[in-house]
mmCIF file of C-alpha atoms and ligand atoms in Angstrom:
data_model
loop_
_atom_site.group_PDB
_atom_site.id
_atom_site.type_symbol
_atom_site.label_atom_id
_atom_site.label_comp_id
_atom_site.label_asym_id
_atom_site.label_seq_id
_atom_site.Cartn_x
_atom_site.Cartn_y
_atom_site.Cartn_z
ATOM 1 C CA MET A 1323 224.534 -1.304 -45.353
ATOM 2 C CA LYS A 1324 223.947 -3.728 -42.236
ATOM 3 C CA ARG A 1325 226.211 -3.633 -39.446
ATOM 4 C CA LYS A 1326 227.856 -6.955 -38.448
ATOM 5 C CA ILE A 1327 227.486 -8.161 -35.409
ATOM 6 C CA ILE A 1328 230.074 -10.180 -33.114
ATOM 7 C CA ALA A 1329 228.772 -11.935 -30.091
ATOM 8 C CA GLY A 1330 230.895 -13.880 -27.444
ATOM 9 C CA ASN A 1331 228.895 -16.480 -25.769
ATOM 10 C CA TRP A 1332 231.016 -16.987 -22.675
ATOM 11 C CA LYS A 1333 228.759 -20.118 -21.484
ATOM 12 C CA MET A 1334 229.428 -21.197 -18.014
ATOM 13 C CA ASN A 1335 232.599 -19.571 -17.360
ATOM 14 C CA ASN A 1336 234.287 -16.652 -15.314
ATOM 15 C CA ASN A 1337 233.565 -15.370 -12.137
ATOM 16 C CA ASN A 1338 233.567 -12.056 -11.515
ATOM 17 C CA ALA A 1339 236.918 -10.909 -11.382
ATOM 18 C CA GLN A 1340 237.800 -12.947 -14.255
ATOM 19 C CA THR A 1341 234.763 -11.033 -16.248
ATOM 20 C CA LYS A 1342 236.143 -7.826 -15.133
ATOM 21 C CA GLU A 1343 239.736 -8.717 -16.266
ATOM 22 C CA LEU A 1344 238.856 -10.308 -19.731
ATOM 23 C CA ILE A 1345 236.583 -7.288 -20.533
ATOM 24 C CA LYS A 1346 239.323 -4.942 -19.396
ATOM 25 C CA GLN A 1347 241.605 -6.922 -21.936
ATOM 26 C CA ILE A 1348 238.845 -6.758 -24.579
ATOM 27 C CA ALA A 1349 238.115 -3.387 -24.604
ATOM 28 C CA PRO A 1350 241.296 -1.258 -26.150
ATOM 29 C CA LEU A 1351 241.420 -4.155 -28.645
ATOM 30 C CA VAL A 1352 238.281 -3.400 -30.514
ATOM 31 C CA LYS A 1353 237.406 0.141 -29.451
ATOM 32 C CA ASP A 1354 237.642 0.782 -33.310
ATOM 33 C CA ALA A 1355 235.630 -1.993 -34.285
ATOM 34 C CA LYS A 1356 233.532 -1.446 -37.729
ATOM 35 C CA CYS A 1357 230.992 -4.085 -36.148
ATOM 36 C CA GLU A 1358 228.785 -4.067 -33.096
ATOM 37 C CA VAL A 1359 230.410 -6.061 -30.053
ATOM 38 C CA VAL A 1360 228.560 -7.947 -27.636
ATOM 39 C CA VAL A 1361 229.420 -10.063 -24.748
ATOM 40 C CA CYS A 1362 226.915 -12.466 -23.524
ATOM 41 C CA VAL A 1363 228.164 -13.671 -20.005
ATOM 42 C CA PRO A 1364 226.382 -15.757 -17.004
ATOM 43 C CA PHE A 1365 223.776 -14.180 -15.090
ATOM 44 C CA THR A 1366 225.850 -13.808 -11.933
ATOM 45 C CA ASP A 1367 228.593 -11.868 -13.921
ATOM 46 C CA LEU A 1368 226.140 -9.423 -15.094
ATOM 47 C CA ASP A 1369 226.757 -6.918 -12.872
ATOM 48 C CA ALA A 1370 230.674 -6.811 -12.861
ATOM 49 C CA ALA A 1371 230.316 -7.343 -16.812
ATOM 50 C CA ARG A 1372 227.982 -4.112 -16.536
ATOM 51 C CA ARG A 1373 230.646 -2.123 -14.756
ATOM 52 C CA ALA A 1374 233.336 -3.136 -16.890
ATOM 53 C CA VAL A 1375 231.835 -2.331 -20.202
ATOM 54 C CA ARG A 1376 230.869 1.140 -19.196
ATOM 55 C CA GLY A 1377 232.312 3.863 -21.445
ATOM 56 C CA THR A 1378 233.585 1.188 -24.242
ATOM 57 C CA ASN A 1379 231.851 0.162 -27.226
ATOM 58 C CA ILE A 1380 231.074 -3.343 -25.923
ATOM 59 C CA LYS A 1381 227.319 -3.990 -25.567
ATOM 60 C CA LEU A 1382 226.134 -6.447 -22.608
ATOM 61 C CA GLY A 1383 224.219 -9.914 -23.444
ATOM 62 C CA ALA A 1384 222.763 -12.553 -21.395
ATOM 63 C CA GLN A 1385 222.219 -16.486 -22.384
ATOM 64 C CA ASN A 1386 218.785 -17.039 -21.434
ATOM 65 C CA VAL A 1387 215.413 -15.337 -20.874
ATOM 66 C CA HIS A 1388 212.051 -16.506 -19.392
ATOM 67 C CA TRP A 1389 208.786 -15.773 -21.053
ATOM 68 C CA ALA A 1390 207.175 -14.671 -17.932
ATOM 69 C CA PRO A 1391 207.629 -11.248 -16.350
ATOM 70 C CA LYS A 1392 207.974 -13.128 -12.755
ATOM 71 C CA GLY A 1393 206.599 -16.223 -11.089
ATOM 72 C CA ALA A 1394 207.051 -19.359 -9.772
ATOM 73 C CA PHE A 1395 209.758 -20.496 -12.079
ATOM 74 C CA THR A 1396 212.678 -21.490 -10.207
ATOM 75 C CA GLY A 1397 215.972 -21.061 -11.518
ATOM 76 C CA GLU A 1398 214.728 -18.662 -14.229
ATOM 77 C CA ILE A 1399 215.522 -14.860 -15.255
ATOM 78 C CA SER A 1400 212.969 -12.252 -16.590
ATOM 79 C CA ALA A 1401 213.536 -9.732 -19.151
ATOM 80 C CA GLU A 1402 212.763 -7.066 -16.828
ATOM 81 C CA MET A 1403 215.722 -8.613 -14.463
ATOM 82 C CA LEU A 1404 218.104 -8.276 -17.137
ATOM 83 C CA LEU A 1405 216.992 -4.789 -18.174
ATOM 84 C CA GLU A 1406 217.748 -3.971 -14.926
ATOM 85 C CA GLN A 1407 221.215 -4.799 -15.358
ATOM 86 C CA LYS A 1408 221.269 -3.058 -18.700
ATOM 87 C CA VAL A 1409 221.632 -6.082 -20.964
ATOM 88 C CA GLN A 1410 220.957 -5.240 -24.205
ATOM 89 C CA TYR A 1411 221.032 -8.801 -26.057
ATOM 90 C CA VAL A 1412 219.900 -12.150 -25.009
ATOM 91 C CA ILE A 1413 220.508 -15.549 -26.555
ATOM 92 C CA VAL A 1414 217.353 -17.616 -26.848
ATOM 93 C CA GLY A 1415 217.414 -21.362 -27.856
ATOM 94 C CA HIS A 1416 221.073 -21.888 -28.129
ATOM 95 C CA SER A 1417 221.680 -25.721 -29.113
ATOM 96 C CA GLU A 1418 223.048 -26.752 -25.511
ATOM 97 C CA ARG A 1419 219.800 -25.252 -24.224
ATOM 98 C CA ARG A 1420 217.899 -27.498 -26.692
ATOM 99 C CA GLN A 1421 220.066 -30.443 -26.086
ATOM 100 C CA TYR A 1422 220.338 -30.409 -22.587
ATOM 101 C CA PHE A 1423 217.529 -28.417 -20.840
ATOM 102 C CA GLY A 1424 214.525 -29.336 -23.007
ATOM 103 C CA GLU A 1425 214.334 -26.227 -24.741
ATOM 104 C CA THR A 1426 211.837 -26.637 -27.705
ATOM 105 C CA ASP A 1427 210.786 -24.548 -30.644
ATOM 106 C CA GLU A 1428 207.589 -23.299 -28.647
ATOM 107 C CA SER A 1429 209.630 -22.303 -25.676
ATOM 108 C CA VAL A 1430 212.229 -20.622 -27.870
ATOM 109 C CA ASN A 1431 209.455 -18.756 -29.384
ATOM 110 C CA ALA A 1432 207.937 -17.643 -26.209
ATOM 111 C CA ARG A 1433 211.194 -16.681 -24.684
ATOM 112 C CA ALA A 1434 212.039 -14.538 -27.844
ATOM 113 C CA LYS A 1435 208.620 -12.780 -27.911
ATOM 114 C CA ALA A 1436 208.727 -12.258 -24.249
ATOM 115 C CA ALA A 1437 212.368 -10.723 -24.442
ATOM 116 C CA ILE A 1438 211.373 -8.204 -27.361
ATOM 117 C CA ALA A 1439 208.237 -7.236 -25.680
ATOM 118 C CA ALA A 1440 210.019 -6.095 -22.739
ATOM 119 C CA GLY A 1441 212.841 -4.236 -24.998
ATOM 120 C CA LEU A 1442 215.569 -6.563 -25.486
ATOM 121 C CA LYS A 1443 217.175 -7.727 -28.645
ATOM 122 C CA VAL A 1444 217.221 -11.683 -29.166
ATOM 123 C CA ILE A 1445 220.022 -13.802 -30.678
ATOM 124 C CA ILE A 1446 218.019 -16.783 -31.982
ATOM 125 C CA CYS A 1447 220.177 -19.906 -32.446
ATOM 126 C CA VAL A 1448 219.175 -22.382 -34.876
ATOM 127 C CA GLY A 1449 221.166 -25.345 -36.485
ATOM 128 C CA GLU A 1450 221.300 -28.831 -37.517
ATOM 129 C CA THR A 1451 222.676 -31.789 -35.673
ATOM 130 C CA LEU A 1452 225.384 -34.270 -37.320
ATOM 131 C CA GLU A 1453 222.567 -36.812 -37.561
ATOM 132 C CA GLU A 1454 220.143 -34.274 -39.177
ATOM 133 C CA ARG A 1455 222.944 -33.172 -41.639
ATOM 134 C CA GLU A 1456 224.064 -36.670 -42.526
ATOM 135 C CA ALA A 1457 220.319 -37.536 -43.302
ATOM 136 C CA GLY A 1458 220.271 -34.615 -45.578
ATOM 137 C CA LYS A 1459 217.900 -32.680 -43.376
ATOM 138 C CA THR A 1460 219.625 -29.396 -42.904
ATOM 139 C CA THR A 1461 217.323 -27.071 -44.796
ATOM 140 C CA GLU A 1462 214.433 -28.963 -43.256
ATOM 141 C CA VAL A 1463 215.551 -28.248 -39.539
ATOM 142 C CA VAL A 1464 216.693 -24.850 -40.034
ATOM 143 C CA VAL A 1465 213.569 -23.638 -41.759
ATOM 144 C CA ARG A 1466 211.323 -25.209 -39.208
ATOM 145 C CA GLN A 1467 213.463 -23.854 -36.425
ATOM 146 C CA THR A 1468 213.427 -20.361 -37.775
ATOM 147 C CA ASN A 1469 209.512 -20.522 -38.996
ATOM 148 C CA ALA A 1470 208.715 -21.755 -35.327
ATOM 149 C CA ALA A 1471 211.177 -19.327 -33.584
ATOM 150 C CA LEU A 1472 209.508 -16.214 -35.555
ATOM 151 C CA LYS A 1473 205.959 -17.233 -35.096
ATOM 152 C CA GLY A 1474 203.758 -14.540 -34.411
ATOM 153 C CA PHE A 1475 206.276 -11.700 -34.538
ATOM 154 C CA GLU A 1476 205.454 -8.438 -35.880
ATOM 155 C CA LYS A 1477 207.318 -7.052 -38.859
ATOM 156 C CA ILE A 1478 208.563 -4.218 -36.626
ATOM 157 C CA ASP A 1479 210.001 -7.013 -34.049
ATOM 158 C CA LEU A 1480 212.359 -8.289 -36.627
ATOM 159 C CA LYS A 1481 214.402 -5.253 -36.233
ATOM 160 C CA LYS A 1482 215.391 -6.525 -32.666
ATOM 161 C CA VAL A 1483 216.283 -10.184 -34.249
ATOM 162 C CA VAL A 1484 219.425 -11.483 -34.914
ATOM 163 C CA ILE A 1485 219.610 -15.195 -36.028
ATOM 164 C CA ALA A 1486 222.886 -17.242 -35.383
ATOM 165 C CA TYR A 1487 222.890 -20.210 -37.537
ATOM 166 C CA GLU A 1488 225.141 -22.619 -35.474
ATOM 167 C CA PRO A 1489 225.249 -26.166 -36.733
ATOM 168 C CA VAL A 1490 225.414 -28.355 -33.711
ATOM 169 C CA TRP A 1491 228.290 -30.442 -35.002
ATOM 170 C CA ALA A 1492 230.516 -27.603 -35.339
ATOM 171 C CA ILE A 1493 229.969 -26.302 -31.952
ATOM 172 C CA GLY A 1494 232.995 -26.489 -29.472
ATOM 173 C CA THR A 1495 234.372 -29.227 -31.740
ATOM 174 C CA GLY A 1496 236.990 -27.159 -33.847
ATOM 175 C CA ARG A 1497 235.193 -28.432 -37.048
ATOM 176 C CA THR A 1498 233.756 -25.325 -38.747
ATOM 177 C CA ALA A 1499 231.446 -25.178 -41.549
ATOM 178 C CA THR A 1500 233.061 -24.441 -44.967
ATOM 179 C CA SER A 1501 232.315 -20.653 -45.388
ATOM 180 C CA GLN A 1502 230.658 -21.744 -48.432
ATOM 181 C CA ASP A 1503 228.436 -24.248 -46.670
ATOM 182 C CA ALA A 1504 227.505 -21.687 -43.723
ATOM 183 C CA ASN A 1505 226.553 -18.988 -46.579
ATOM 184 C CA ASP A 1506 224.489 -21.551 -48.226
ATOM 185 C CA THR A 1507 222.492 -22.340 -45.077
ATOM 186 C CA ILE A 1508 222.220 -18.760 -43.836
ATOM 187 C CA ALA A 1509 220.939 -18.044 -47.565
ATOM 188 C CA ILE A 1510 218.308 -20.771 -46.906
ATOM 189 C CA ILE A 1511 217.445 -19.282 -43.473
ATOM 190 C CA ARG A 1512 216.798 -15.750 -44.955
ATOM 191 C CA LYS A 1513 214.685 -17.046 -47.698
ATOM 192 C CA ALA A 1514 212.396 -18.656 -44.804
ATOM 193 C CA VAL A 1515 212.336 -15.009 -43.268
ATOM 194 C CA ARG A 1516 211.361 -13.743 -46.878
ATOM 195 C CA LYS A 1517 208.588 -15.998 -47.124
ATOM 196 C CA LEU A 1518 207.179 -14.801 -43.651
ATOM 197 C CA TYR A 1519 207.827 -11.160 -43.898
ATOM 198 C CA GLY A 1520 208.932 -9.904 -47.603
ATOM 199 C CA LYS A 1521 212.195 -9.218 -48.994
ATOM 200 C CA THR A 1522 213.028 -6.017 -47.342
ATOM 201 C CA ALA A 1523 212.557 -7.640 -43.773
ATOM 202 C CA ALA A 1524 214.690 -10.598 -44.698
ATOM 203 C CA ASN A 1525 217.517 -8.589 -46.254
ATOM 204 C CA ALA A 1526 217.391 -6.268 -43.389
ATOM 205 C CA MET A 1527 217.807 -9.148 -40.879
ATOM 206 C CA ARG A 1528 221.488 -10.090 -39.465
ATOM 207 C CA ILE A 1529 222.156 -13.639 -39.634
ATOM 208 C CA GLN A 1530 225.205 -14.808 -38.050
ATOM 209 C CA TYR A 1531 227.303 -17.841 -38.172
ATOM 210 C CA GLY A 1532 228.374 -19.583 -35.177
ATOM 211 C CA GLY A 1533 230.383 -22.970 -34.378
ATOM 212 C CA SER A 1534 234.274 -22.995 -34.054
ATOM 213 C CA MET A 1535 234.726 -19.591 -35.527
ATOM 214 C CA ASN A 1536 238.069 -18.797 -34.596
ATOM 215 C CA ALA A 1537 240.882 -16.137 -35.233
ATOM 216 C CA LYS A 1538 242.281 -17.840 -38.011
ATOM 217 C CA ASN A 1539 238.845 -18.589 -39.781
ATOM 218 C CA ALA A 1540 237.000 -15.741 -39.041
ATOM 219 C CA ALA A 1541 238.264 -13.354 -42.169
ATOM 220 C CA GLU A 1542 237.165 -15.929 -44.635
ATOM 221 C CA LEU A 1543 233.505 -16.511 -43.205
ATOM 222 C CA LEU A 1544 232.741 -12.971 -42.464
ATOM 223 C CA ALA A 1545 233.533 -11.890 -45.955
ATOM 224 C CA MET A 1546 230.746 -14.238 -47.134
ATOM 225 C CA PRO A 1547 228.064 -12.130 -48.508
ATOM 226 C CA GLU A 1548 225.187 -13.872 -46.524
ATOM 227 C CA ILE A 1549 227.264 -14.038 -43.432
ATOM 228 C CA ASP A 1550 226.381 -10.859 -41.026
ATOM 229 C CA GLY A 1551 228.677 -11.649 -37.960
ATOM 230 C CA GLY A 1552 229.265 -14.544 -35.498
ATOM 231 C CA LEU A 1553 228.558 -15.838 -32.619
ATOM 232 C CA ILE A 1554 231.779 -17.023 -30.709
ATOM 233 C CA GLY A 1555 232.101 -19.399 -28.110
ATOM 234 C CA GLY A 1556 235.539 -20.945 -27.027
ATOM 235 C CA ALA A 1557 237.410 -18.090 -29.017
ATOM 236 C CA SER A 1558 235.321 -15.186 -27.153
ATOM 237 C CA LEU A 1559 237.412 -16.237 -23.804
ATOM 238 C CA LYS A 1560 240.693 -15.198 -24.929
ATOM 239 C CA ALA A 1561 240.744 -11.663 -25.359
ATOM 240 C CA GLU A 1562 243.268 -11.552 -28.572
ATOM 241 C CA ASP A 1563 241.586 -14.175 -30.354
ATOM 242 C CA PHE A 1564 237.962 -12.275 -29.878
ATOM 243 C CA ALA A 1565 239.793 -8.985 -31.056
ATOM 244 C CA VAL A 1566 240.949 -10.647 -33.830
ATOM 245 C CA ILE A 1567 237.302 -11.653 -34.886
ATOM 246 C CA VAL A 1568 235.915 -8.487 -34.068
ATOM 247 C CA ASN A 1569 238.171 -6.687 -36.304
ATOM 248 C CA SER A 1570 237.856 -9.071 -39.375
ATOM 249 C CA ALA A 1571 234.248 -7.749 -39.265
ATOM 250 C CA LYS A 1572 234.315 -5.125 -41.921
HETATM 251 P P1 LIG B 975 232.175 -22.458 -30.162
HETATM 252 O O1 LIG B 975 230.500 -22.023 -29.951
HETATM 253 O O2 LIG B 975 232.714 -20.962 -30.631
HETATM 254 O O3 LIG B 975 232.951 -22.859 -29.135
HETATM 255 O O4 LIG B 975 232.022 -23.291 -31.237
HETATM 256 C C1 LIG B 975 229.718 -21.345 -30.403
HETATM 257 C C2 LIG B 975 228.540 -21.057 -29.726
HETATM 258 O O5 LIG B 975 228.418 -22.159 -28.834
HETATM 259 O O6 LIG B 975 227.670 -20.182 -29.711
#
């Protein structure tokens, strides 16, 4: 059986003191979790978070990583730097990075490959915009993004990959995909992985849903057969809500 994975994406929220406090609140609430629990914090909170998660079952994640090991890339952070902070997971290709920071299918692939080569696990985000959905292009978009993101991967690398299906129109809007829609699109993504790497690898891959997942809708989404976890934005900033989601992942 695959273990589900619930990851909080804190985005650009929380200073060091708030980080310490929030993890302190979350830890006892999720200590008996049946799933993997991750918090992806801002770079400047990694040190505080690393100390706070010590001795808990919460794993540390970051929100982006550069493809080069070092060099003249102002504002970027390398995989080595994340490893030094005991980071295990890194989000790559979040739609906010694609939308506002010029992230492309190619750069997502480069970042993911470098992260894995360095020893990190990646959460690669894919998902259609409202415009694409309304134009009937959801399948085309998620398949293109999945193929591009996994280009050049060895089969063995796939063990370190989690895909997050996050319809852009559902992120931070309070508009969740229906559990059936989320399930069906994840099945499409899994089929794309199967075409590239075969059935065993595709079935073993964990594919999360993200986009306004909250304490109320998590159980229904996480009960769907294709949904292997969640990437949680807003609700991950409230300890009790995040814990309810974590504890709904059986
Ligand atoms: P949300 O964000 O849960 O606030 O919609 C999800 C995400 O962006 O990963």
